[in-house]
PDB file of C-alpha atoms in Angstrom:
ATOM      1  CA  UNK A 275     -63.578-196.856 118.262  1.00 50.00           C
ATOM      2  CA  UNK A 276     -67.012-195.034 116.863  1.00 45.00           C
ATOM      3  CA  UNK A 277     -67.295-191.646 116.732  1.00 49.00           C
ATOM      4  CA  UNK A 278     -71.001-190.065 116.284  1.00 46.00           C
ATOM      5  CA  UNK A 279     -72.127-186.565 114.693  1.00 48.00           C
ATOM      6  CA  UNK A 280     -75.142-185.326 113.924  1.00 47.00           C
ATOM      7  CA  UNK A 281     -74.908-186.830 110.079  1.00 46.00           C
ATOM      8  CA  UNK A 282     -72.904-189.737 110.155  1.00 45.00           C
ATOM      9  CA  UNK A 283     -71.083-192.352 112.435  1.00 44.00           C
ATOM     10  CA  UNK A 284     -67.069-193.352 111.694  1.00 44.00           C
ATOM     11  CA  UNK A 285     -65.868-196.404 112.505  1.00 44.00           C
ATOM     12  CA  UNK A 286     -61.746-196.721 112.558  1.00 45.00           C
ATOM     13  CA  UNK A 287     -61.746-198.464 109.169  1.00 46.00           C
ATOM     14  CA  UNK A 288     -62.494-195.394 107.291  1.00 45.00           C
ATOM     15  CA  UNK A 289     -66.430-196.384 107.000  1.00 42.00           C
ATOM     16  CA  UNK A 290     -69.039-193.912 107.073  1.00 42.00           C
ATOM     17  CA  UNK A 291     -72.548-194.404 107.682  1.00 45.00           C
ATOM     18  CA  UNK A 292     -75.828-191.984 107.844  1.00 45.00           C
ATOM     19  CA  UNK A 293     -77.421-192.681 110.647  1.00 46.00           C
ATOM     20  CA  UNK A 294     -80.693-190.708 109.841  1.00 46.00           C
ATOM     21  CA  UNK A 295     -83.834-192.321 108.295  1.00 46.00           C
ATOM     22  CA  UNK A 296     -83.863-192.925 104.115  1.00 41.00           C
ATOM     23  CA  UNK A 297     -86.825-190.342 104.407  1.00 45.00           C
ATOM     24  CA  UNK A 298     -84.829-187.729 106.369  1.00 46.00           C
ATOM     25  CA  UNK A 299     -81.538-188.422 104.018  1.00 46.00           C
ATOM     26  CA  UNK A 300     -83.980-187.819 100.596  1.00 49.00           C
ATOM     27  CA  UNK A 301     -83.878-189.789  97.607  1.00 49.00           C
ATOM     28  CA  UNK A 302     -80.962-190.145  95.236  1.00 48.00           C
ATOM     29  CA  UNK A 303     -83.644-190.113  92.554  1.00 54.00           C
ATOM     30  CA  UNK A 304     -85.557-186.652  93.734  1.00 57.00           C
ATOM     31  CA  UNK A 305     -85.871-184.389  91.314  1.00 62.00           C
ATOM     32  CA  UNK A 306     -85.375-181.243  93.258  1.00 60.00           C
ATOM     33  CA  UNK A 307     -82.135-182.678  94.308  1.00 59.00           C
ATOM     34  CA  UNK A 308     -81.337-183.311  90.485  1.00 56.00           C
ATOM     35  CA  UNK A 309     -81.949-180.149  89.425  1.00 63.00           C
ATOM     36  CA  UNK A 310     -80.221-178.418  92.305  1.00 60.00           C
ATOM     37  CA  UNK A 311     -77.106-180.411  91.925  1.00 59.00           C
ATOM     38  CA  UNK A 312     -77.709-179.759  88.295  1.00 58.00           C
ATOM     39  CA  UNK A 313     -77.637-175.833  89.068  1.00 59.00           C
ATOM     40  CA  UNK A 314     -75.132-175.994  91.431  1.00 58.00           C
ATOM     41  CA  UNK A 315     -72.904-177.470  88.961  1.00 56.00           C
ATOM     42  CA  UNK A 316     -73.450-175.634  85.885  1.00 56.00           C
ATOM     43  CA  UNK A 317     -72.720-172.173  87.690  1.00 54.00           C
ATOM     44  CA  UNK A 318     -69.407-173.724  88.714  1.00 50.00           C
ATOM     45  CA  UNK A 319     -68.609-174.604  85.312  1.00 51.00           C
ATOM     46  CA  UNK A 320     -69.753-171.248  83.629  1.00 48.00           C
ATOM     47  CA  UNK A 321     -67.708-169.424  86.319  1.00 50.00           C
ATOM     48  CA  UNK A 322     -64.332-171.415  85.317  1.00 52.00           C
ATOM     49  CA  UNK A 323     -64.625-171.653  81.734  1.00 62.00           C
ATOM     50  CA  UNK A 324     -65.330-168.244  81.912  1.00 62.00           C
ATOM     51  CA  UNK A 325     -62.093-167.572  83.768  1.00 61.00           C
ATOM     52  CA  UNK A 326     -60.075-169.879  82.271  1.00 66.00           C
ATOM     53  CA  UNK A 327     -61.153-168.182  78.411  1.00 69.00           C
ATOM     54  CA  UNK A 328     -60.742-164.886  79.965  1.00 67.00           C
ATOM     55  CA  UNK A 329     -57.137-165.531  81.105  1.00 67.00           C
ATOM     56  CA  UNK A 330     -56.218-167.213  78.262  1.00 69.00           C
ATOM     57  CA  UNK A 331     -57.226-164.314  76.061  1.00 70.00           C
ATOM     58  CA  UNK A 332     -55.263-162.351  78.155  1.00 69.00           C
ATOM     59  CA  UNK A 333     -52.089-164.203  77.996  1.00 69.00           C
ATOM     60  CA  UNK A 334     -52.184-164.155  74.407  1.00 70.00           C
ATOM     61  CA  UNK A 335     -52.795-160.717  74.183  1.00 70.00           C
ATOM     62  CA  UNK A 336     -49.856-160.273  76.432  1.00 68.00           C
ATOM     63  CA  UNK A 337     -47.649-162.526  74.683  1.00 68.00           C
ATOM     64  CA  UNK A 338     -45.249-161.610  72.342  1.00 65.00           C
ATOM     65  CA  UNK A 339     -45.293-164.237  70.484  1.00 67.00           C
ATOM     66  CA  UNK A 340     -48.573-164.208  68.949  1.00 73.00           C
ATOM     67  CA  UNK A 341     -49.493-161.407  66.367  1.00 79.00           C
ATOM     68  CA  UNK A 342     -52.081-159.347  68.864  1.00 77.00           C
ATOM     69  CA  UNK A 343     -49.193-159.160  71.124  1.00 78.00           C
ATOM     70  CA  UNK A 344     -46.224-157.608  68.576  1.00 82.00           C
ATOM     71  CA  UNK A 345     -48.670-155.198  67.659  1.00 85.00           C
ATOM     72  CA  UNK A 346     -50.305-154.137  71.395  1.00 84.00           C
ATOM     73  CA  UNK A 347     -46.723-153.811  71.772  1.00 84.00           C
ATOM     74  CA  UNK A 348     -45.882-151.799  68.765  1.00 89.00           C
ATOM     75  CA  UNK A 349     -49.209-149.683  69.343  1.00 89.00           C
ATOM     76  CA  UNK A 350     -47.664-148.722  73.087  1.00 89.00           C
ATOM     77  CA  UNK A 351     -44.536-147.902  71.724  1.00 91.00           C
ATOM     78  CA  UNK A 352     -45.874-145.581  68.852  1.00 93.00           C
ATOM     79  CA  UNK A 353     -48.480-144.074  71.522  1.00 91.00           C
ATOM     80  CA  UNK A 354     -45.758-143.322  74.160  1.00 92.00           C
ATOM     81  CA  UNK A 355     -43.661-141.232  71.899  1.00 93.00           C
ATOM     82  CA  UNK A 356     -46.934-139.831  70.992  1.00 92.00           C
ATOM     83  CA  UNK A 357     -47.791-139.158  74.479  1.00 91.00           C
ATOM     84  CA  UNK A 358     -44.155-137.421  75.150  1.00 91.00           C
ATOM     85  CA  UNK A 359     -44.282-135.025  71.820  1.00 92.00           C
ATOM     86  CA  UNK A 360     -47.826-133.505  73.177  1.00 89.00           C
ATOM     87  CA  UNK A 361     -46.095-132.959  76.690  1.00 88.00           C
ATOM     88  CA  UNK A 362     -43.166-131.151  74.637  1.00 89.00           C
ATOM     89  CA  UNK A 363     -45.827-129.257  72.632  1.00 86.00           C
ATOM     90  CA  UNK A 364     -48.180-128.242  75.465  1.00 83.00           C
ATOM     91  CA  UNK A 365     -44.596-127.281  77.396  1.00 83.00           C
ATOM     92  CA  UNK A 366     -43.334-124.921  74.660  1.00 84.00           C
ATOM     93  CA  UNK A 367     -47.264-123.289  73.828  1.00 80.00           C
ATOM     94  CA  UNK A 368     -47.811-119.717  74.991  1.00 76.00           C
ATOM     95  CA  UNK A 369     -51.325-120.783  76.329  1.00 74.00           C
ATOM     96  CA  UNK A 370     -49.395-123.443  79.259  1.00 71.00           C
ATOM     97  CA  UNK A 371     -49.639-120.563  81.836  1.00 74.00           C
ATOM     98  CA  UNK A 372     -53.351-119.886  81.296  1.00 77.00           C
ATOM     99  CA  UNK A 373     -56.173-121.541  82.279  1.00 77.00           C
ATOM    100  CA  UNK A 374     -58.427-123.246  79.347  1.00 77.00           C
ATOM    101  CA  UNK A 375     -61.547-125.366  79.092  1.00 80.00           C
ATOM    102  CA  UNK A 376     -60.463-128.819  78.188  1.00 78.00           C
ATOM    103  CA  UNK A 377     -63.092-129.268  75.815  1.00 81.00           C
ATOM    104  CA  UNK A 378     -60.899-126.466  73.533  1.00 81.00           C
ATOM    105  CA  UNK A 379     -57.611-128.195  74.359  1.00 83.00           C
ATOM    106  CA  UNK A 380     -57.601-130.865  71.539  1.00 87.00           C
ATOM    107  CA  UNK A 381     -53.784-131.965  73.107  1.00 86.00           C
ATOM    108  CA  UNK A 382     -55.199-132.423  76.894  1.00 85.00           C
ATOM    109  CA  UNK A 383     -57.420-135.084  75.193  1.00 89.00           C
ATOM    110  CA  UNK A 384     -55.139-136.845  73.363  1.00 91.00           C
ATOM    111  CA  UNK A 385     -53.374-137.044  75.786  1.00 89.00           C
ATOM    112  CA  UNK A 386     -55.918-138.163  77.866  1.00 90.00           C
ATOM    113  CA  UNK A 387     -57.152-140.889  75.616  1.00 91.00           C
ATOM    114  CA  UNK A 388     -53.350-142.321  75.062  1.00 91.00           C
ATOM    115  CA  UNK A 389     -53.681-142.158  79.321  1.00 91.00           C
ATOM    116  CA  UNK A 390     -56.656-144.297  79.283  1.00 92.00           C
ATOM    117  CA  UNK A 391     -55.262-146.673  76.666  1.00 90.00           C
ATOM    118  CA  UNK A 392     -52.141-147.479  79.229  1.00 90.00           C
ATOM    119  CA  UNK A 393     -54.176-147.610  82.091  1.00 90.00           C
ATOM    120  CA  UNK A 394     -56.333-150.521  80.467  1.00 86.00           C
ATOM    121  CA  UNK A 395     -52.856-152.081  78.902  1.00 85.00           C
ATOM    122  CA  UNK A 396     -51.388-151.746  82.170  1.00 83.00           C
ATOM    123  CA  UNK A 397     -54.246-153.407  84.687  1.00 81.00           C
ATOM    124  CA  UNK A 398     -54.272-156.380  82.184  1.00 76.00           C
ATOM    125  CA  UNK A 399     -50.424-157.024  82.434  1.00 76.00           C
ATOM    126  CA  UNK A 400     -50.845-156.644  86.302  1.00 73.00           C
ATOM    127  CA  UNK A 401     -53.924-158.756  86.613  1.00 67.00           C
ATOM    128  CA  UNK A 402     -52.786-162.134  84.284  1.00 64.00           C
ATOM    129  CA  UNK A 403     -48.947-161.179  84.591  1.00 60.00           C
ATOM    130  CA  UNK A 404     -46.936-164.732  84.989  1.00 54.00           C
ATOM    131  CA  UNK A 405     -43.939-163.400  86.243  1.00 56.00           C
ATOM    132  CA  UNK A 406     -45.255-162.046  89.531  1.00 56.00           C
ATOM    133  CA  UNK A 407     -46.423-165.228  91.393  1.00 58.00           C
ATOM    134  CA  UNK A 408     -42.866-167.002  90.526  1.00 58.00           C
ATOM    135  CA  UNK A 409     -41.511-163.808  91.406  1.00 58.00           C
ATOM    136  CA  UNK A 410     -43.112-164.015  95.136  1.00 60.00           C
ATOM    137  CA  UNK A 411     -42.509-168.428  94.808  1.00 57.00           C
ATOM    138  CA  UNK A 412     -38.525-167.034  94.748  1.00 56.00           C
ATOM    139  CA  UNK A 413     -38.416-164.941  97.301  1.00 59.00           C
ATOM    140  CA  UNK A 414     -40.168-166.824  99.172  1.00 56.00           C
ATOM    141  CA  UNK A 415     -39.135-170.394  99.149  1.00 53.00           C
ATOM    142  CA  UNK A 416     -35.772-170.376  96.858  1.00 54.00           C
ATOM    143  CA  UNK A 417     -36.668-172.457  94.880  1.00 65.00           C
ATOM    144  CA  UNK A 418     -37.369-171.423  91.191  1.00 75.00           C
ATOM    145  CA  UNK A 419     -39.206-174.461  90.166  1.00 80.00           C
ATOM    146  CA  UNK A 420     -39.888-175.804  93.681  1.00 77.00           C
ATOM    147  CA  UNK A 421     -43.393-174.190  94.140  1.00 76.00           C
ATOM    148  CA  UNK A 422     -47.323-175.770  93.544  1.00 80.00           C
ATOM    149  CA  UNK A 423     -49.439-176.261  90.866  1.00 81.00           C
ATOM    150  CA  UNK A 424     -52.130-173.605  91.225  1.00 79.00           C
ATOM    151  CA  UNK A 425     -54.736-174.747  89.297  1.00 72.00           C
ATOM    152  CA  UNK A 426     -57.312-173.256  87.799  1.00 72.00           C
ATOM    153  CA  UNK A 427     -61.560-174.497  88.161  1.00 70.00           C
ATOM    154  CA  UNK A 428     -62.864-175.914  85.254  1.00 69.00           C
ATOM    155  CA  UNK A 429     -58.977-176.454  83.741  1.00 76.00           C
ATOM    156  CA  UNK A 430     -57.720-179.491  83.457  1.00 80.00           C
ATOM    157  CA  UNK A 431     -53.658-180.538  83.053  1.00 82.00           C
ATOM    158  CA  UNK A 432     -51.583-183.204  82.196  1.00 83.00           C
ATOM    159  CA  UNK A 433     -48.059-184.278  83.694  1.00 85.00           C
ATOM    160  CA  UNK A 434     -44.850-184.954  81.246  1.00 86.00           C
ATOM    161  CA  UNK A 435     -42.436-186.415  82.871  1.00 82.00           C
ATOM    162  CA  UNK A 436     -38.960-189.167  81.662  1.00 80.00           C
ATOM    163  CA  UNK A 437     -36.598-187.703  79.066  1.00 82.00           C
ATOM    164  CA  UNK A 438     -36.911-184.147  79.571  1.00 88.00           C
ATOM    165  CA  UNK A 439     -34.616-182.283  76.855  1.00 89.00           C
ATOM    166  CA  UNK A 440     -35.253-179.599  74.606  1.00 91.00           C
ATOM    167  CA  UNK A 441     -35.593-181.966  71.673  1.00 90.00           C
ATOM    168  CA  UNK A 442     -38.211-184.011  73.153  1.00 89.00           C
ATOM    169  CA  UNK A 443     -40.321-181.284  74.874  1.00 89.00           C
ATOM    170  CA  UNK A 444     -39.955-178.964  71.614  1.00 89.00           C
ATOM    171  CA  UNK A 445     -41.448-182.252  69.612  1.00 87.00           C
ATOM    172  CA  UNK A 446     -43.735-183.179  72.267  1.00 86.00           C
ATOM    173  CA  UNK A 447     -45.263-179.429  72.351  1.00 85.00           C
ATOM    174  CA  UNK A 448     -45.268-179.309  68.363  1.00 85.00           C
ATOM    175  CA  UNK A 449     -47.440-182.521  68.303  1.00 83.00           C
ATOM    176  CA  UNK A 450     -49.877-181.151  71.705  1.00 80.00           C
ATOM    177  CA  UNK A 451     -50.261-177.842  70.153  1.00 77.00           C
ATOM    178  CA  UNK A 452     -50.386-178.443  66.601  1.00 73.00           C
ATOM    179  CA  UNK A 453     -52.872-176.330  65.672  1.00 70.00           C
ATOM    180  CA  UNK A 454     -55.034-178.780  63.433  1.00 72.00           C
ATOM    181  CA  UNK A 455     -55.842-179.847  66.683  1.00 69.00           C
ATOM    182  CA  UNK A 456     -59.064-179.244  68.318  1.00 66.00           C
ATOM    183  CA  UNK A 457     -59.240-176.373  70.956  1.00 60.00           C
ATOM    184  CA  UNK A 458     -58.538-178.018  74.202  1.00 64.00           C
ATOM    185  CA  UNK A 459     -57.991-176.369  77.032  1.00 71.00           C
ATOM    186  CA  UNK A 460     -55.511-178.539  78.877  1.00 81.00           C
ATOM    187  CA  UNK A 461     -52.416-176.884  80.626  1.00 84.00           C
ATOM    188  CA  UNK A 462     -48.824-179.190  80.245  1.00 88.00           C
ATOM    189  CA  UNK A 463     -46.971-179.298  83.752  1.00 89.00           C
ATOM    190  CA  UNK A 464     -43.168-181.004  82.906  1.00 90.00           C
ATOM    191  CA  UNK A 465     -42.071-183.000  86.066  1.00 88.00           C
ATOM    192  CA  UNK A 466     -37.892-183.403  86.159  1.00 88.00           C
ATOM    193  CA  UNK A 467     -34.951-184.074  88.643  1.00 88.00           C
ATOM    194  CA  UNK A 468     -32.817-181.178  87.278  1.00 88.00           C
ATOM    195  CA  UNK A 469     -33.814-177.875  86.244  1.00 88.00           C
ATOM    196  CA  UNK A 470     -34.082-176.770  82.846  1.00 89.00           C
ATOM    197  CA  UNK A 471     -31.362-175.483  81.000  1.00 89.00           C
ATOM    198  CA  UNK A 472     -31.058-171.698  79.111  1.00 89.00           C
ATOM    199  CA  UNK A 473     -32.034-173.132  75.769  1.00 90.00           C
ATOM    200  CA  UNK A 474     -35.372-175.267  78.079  1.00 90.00           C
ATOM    201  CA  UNK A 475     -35.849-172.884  80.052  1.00 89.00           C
ATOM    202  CA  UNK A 476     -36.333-170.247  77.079  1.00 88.00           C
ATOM    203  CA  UNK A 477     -38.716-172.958  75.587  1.00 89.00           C
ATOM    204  CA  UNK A 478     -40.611-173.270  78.342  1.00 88.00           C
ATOM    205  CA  UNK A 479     -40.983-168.961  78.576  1.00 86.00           C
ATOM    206  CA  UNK A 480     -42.190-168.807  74.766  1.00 85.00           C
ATOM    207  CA  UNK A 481     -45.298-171.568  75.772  1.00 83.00           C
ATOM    208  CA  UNK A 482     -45.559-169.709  79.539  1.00 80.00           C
ATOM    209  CA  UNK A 483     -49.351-169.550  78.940  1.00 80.00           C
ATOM    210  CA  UNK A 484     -49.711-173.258  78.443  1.00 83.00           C
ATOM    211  CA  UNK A 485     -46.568-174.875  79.839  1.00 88.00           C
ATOM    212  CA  UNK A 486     -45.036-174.868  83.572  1.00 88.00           C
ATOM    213  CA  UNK A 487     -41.694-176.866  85.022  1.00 91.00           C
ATOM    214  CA  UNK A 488     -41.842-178.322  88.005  1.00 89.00           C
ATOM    215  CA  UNK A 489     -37.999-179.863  89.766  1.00 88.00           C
ATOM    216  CA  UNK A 490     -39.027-182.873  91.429  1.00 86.00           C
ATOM    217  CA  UNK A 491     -39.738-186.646  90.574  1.00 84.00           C
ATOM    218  CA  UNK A 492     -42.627-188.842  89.966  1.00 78.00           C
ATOM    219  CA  UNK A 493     -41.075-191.411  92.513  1.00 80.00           C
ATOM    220  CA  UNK A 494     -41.970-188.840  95.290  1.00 81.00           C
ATOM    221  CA  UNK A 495     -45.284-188.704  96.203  1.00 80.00           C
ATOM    222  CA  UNK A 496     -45.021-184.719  97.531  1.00 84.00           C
ATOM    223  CA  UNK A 497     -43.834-184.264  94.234  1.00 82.00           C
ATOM    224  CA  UNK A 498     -47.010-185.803  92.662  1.00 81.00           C
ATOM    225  CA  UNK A 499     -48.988-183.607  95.144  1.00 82.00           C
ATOM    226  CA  UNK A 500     -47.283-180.411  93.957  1.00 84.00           C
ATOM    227  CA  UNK A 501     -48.452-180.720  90.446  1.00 84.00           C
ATOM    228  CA  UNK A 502     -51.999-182.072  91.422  1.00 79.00           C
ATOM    229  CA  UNK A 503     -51.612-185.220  90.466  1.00 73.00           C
ATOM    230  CA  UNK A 504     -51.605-187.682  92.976  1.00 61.00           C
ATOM    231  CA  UNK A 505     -53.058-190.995  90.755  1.00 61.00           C
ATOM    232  CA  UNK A 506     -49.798-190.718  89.327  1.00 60.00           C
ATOM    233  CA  UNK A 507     -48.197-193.396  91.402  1.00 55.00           C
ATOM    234  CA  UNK A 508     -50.547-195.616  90.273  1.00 55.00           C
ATOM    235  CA  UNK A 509     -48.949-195.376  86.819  1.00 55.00           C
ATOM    236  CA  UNK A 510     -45.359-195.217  88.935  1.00 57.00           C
ATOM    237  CA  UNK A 511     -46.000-198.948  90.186  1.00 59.00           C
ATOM    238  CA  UNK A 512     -47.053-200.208  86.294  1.00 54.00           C
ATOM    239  CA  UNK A 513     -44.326-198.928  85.391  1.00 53.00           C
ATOM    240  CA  UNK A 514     -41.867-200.258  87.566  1.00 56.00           C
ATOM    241  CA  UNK A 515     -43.794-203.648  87.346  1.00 57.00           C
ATOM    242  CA  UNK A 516     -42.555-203.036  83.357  1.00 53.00           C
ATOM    243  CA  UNK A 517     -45.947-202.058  81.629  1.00 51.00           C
ATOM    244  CA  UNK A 518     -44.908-198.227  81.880  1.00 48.00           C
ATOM    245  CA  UNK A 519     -43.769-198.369  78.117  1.00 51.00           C
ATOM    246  CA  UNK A 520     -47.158-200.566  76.758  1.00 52.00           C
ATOM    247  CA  UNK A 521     -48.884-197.230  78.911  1.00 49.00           C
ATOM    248  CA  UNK A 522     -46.753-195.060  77.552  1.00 49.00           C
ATOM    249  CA  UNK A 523     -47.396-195.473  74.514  1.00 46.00           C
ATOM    250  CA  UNK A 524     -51.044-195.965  74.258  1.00 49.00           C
ATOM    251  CA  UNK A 525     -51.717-192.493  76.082  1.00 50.00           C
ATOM    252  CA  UNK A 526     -49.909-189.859  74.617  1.00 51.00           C
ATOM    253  CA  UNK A 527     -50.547-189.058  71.142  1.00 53.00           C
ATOM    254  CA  UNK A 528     -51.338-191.586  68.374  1.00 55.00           C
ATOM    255  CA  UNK A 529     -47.744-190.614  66.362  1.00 56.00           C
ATOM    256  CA  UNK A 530     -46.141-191.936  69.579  1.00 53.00           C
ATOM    257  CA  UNK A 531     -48.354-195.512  68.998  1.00 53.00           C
ATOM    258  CA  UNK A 532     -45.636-198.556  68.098  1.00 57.00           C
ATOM    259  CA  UNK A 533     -42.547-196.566  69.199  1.00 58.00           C
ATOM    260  CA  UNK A 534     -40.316-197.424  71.896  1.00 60.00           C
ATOM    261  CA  UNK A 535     -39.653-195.522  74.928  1.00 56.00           C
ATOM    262  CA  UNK A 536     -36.368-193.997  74.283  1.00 57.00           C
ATOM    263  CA  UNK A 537     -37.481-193.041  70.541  1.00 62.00           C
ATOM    264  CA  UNK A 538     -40.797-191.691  71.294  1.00 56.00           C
ATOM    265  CA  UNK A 539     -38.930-189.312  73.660  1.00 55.00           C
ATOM    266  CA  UNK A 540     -36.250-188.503  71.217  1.00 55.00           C
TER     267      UNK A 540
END
């Protein structure tokens, strides 16, 4: 069976064809198609470095585990007690049943300026807050870890999957992230039949802006479309032809080079 469009004609074996003259299609070589596709694609990758950097910076100033975070967290601490002494001081004044210009109420602006401060603090947790998309994934679907990969343009991500214990991730993540590394922006998705247990799971919370934990199993390929990684069963059929381990080996990090399986996921 053929079926005809304007563009192209498909045959049932999956072949496409333009039917339209090599004039009316235009060169592969033009230049004005060059430097459109050029254009085309260097807005696409502005727009998701930019969000990717923007989100990360966000995370981490979020975070509580990196030094920007303690303090934000600190400085809204301080600042809220602040915030509640002026409201006790303009309470108790004489001058809080008369009207005054605000520009001779120093306390009104304070206060105002500690308002502005938590407004700001506040958006940003809203905007790149982690915990309200799983939040939703619950609710929704029951499934803690059941959900999708919801990746980000112009991010790329790599799949961990095998001997998933908090020994081997916590090694595996100290190796990834070292930071005499170079600044890669790659996000780590773990793949595993059983959820994660407390001690995991909290591992998995300190690295939330880098790490996610997907239940499911390479063998499936739904699975392997959940995390975006559908290629995968190539590397599922190596390895149960028994070069998994020789590919294993050679393509996570160079410490892992030599070792077997079972020690290189210790």
């Amino acid at each position: 069976m053929i079926r005809k469009t304007a563009t192209s004609v498909e045959y049932d074996d999956g072949y496409v064809t333009d039917p339209r003259p090599l004039a009316a299609r235009g060169s592969p070589n033009d230049p004005k198609q060059k430097e459109q596709k050029a254009s085309r694609q260097g807005k696409q990758d502005f727009e998701g470095t930019f969000m990717t950097e923007a989100k990360d910076w966000a995370g981490e100033l979020i975070s509580g585990q990196t030094t920007t975070g303690r303090i934000l967290v600190v400085l809204v601490f301080i600042l809220s007690i602040a915030s509640l002494i002026i409201y006790f001081i303009d309470a108790s004044s004489e001058e809080v049943e008369r009207c005054q210009k605000w520009s001779n109420n120093i306390t009104q602006q304070i206060d105002l300026a500690f308002n502005i401060f938590f407004m700001v603090y506040f958006f940003i947790r809203a905007m790149f807050a982690s915990s309200i998309p799983e939040i939703i994934e619950l609710v929704g679907s029951g499934s803690k870890y059941g959900g999708e990969l919801k990746r980000e343009q112009g991010k790329r991500h790599i799949v961990v999957c095998g001997h998933i214990t908090y020994e081997s991730v916590s090694h595996f993540l100290k190796d990834f992230l070292h930071e005499d590394r170079e600044d890669v922006d790659v996000e780590v998705v773990f793949l595993h039949r059983k959820p994660p247990d407390l001690e995991l799971e909290g591992l998995f919370k300190r690295h939330f802006t880098t790490v996610e934990f997907f239940q499911g199993t390479i063998m499936s390929p739904i699975d392997l479309q959940r995390v975006k990684s559908p290629d995968m069963q190539v590397w599922t059929n190596d390895y149960l032809r028994g070069t998994g381990m020789e590919m294993y080996t050679e393509t996570l990090s160079p410490s892992f080079i030599g070792m077997p399986f079972a020690q290189a996921t210790e």
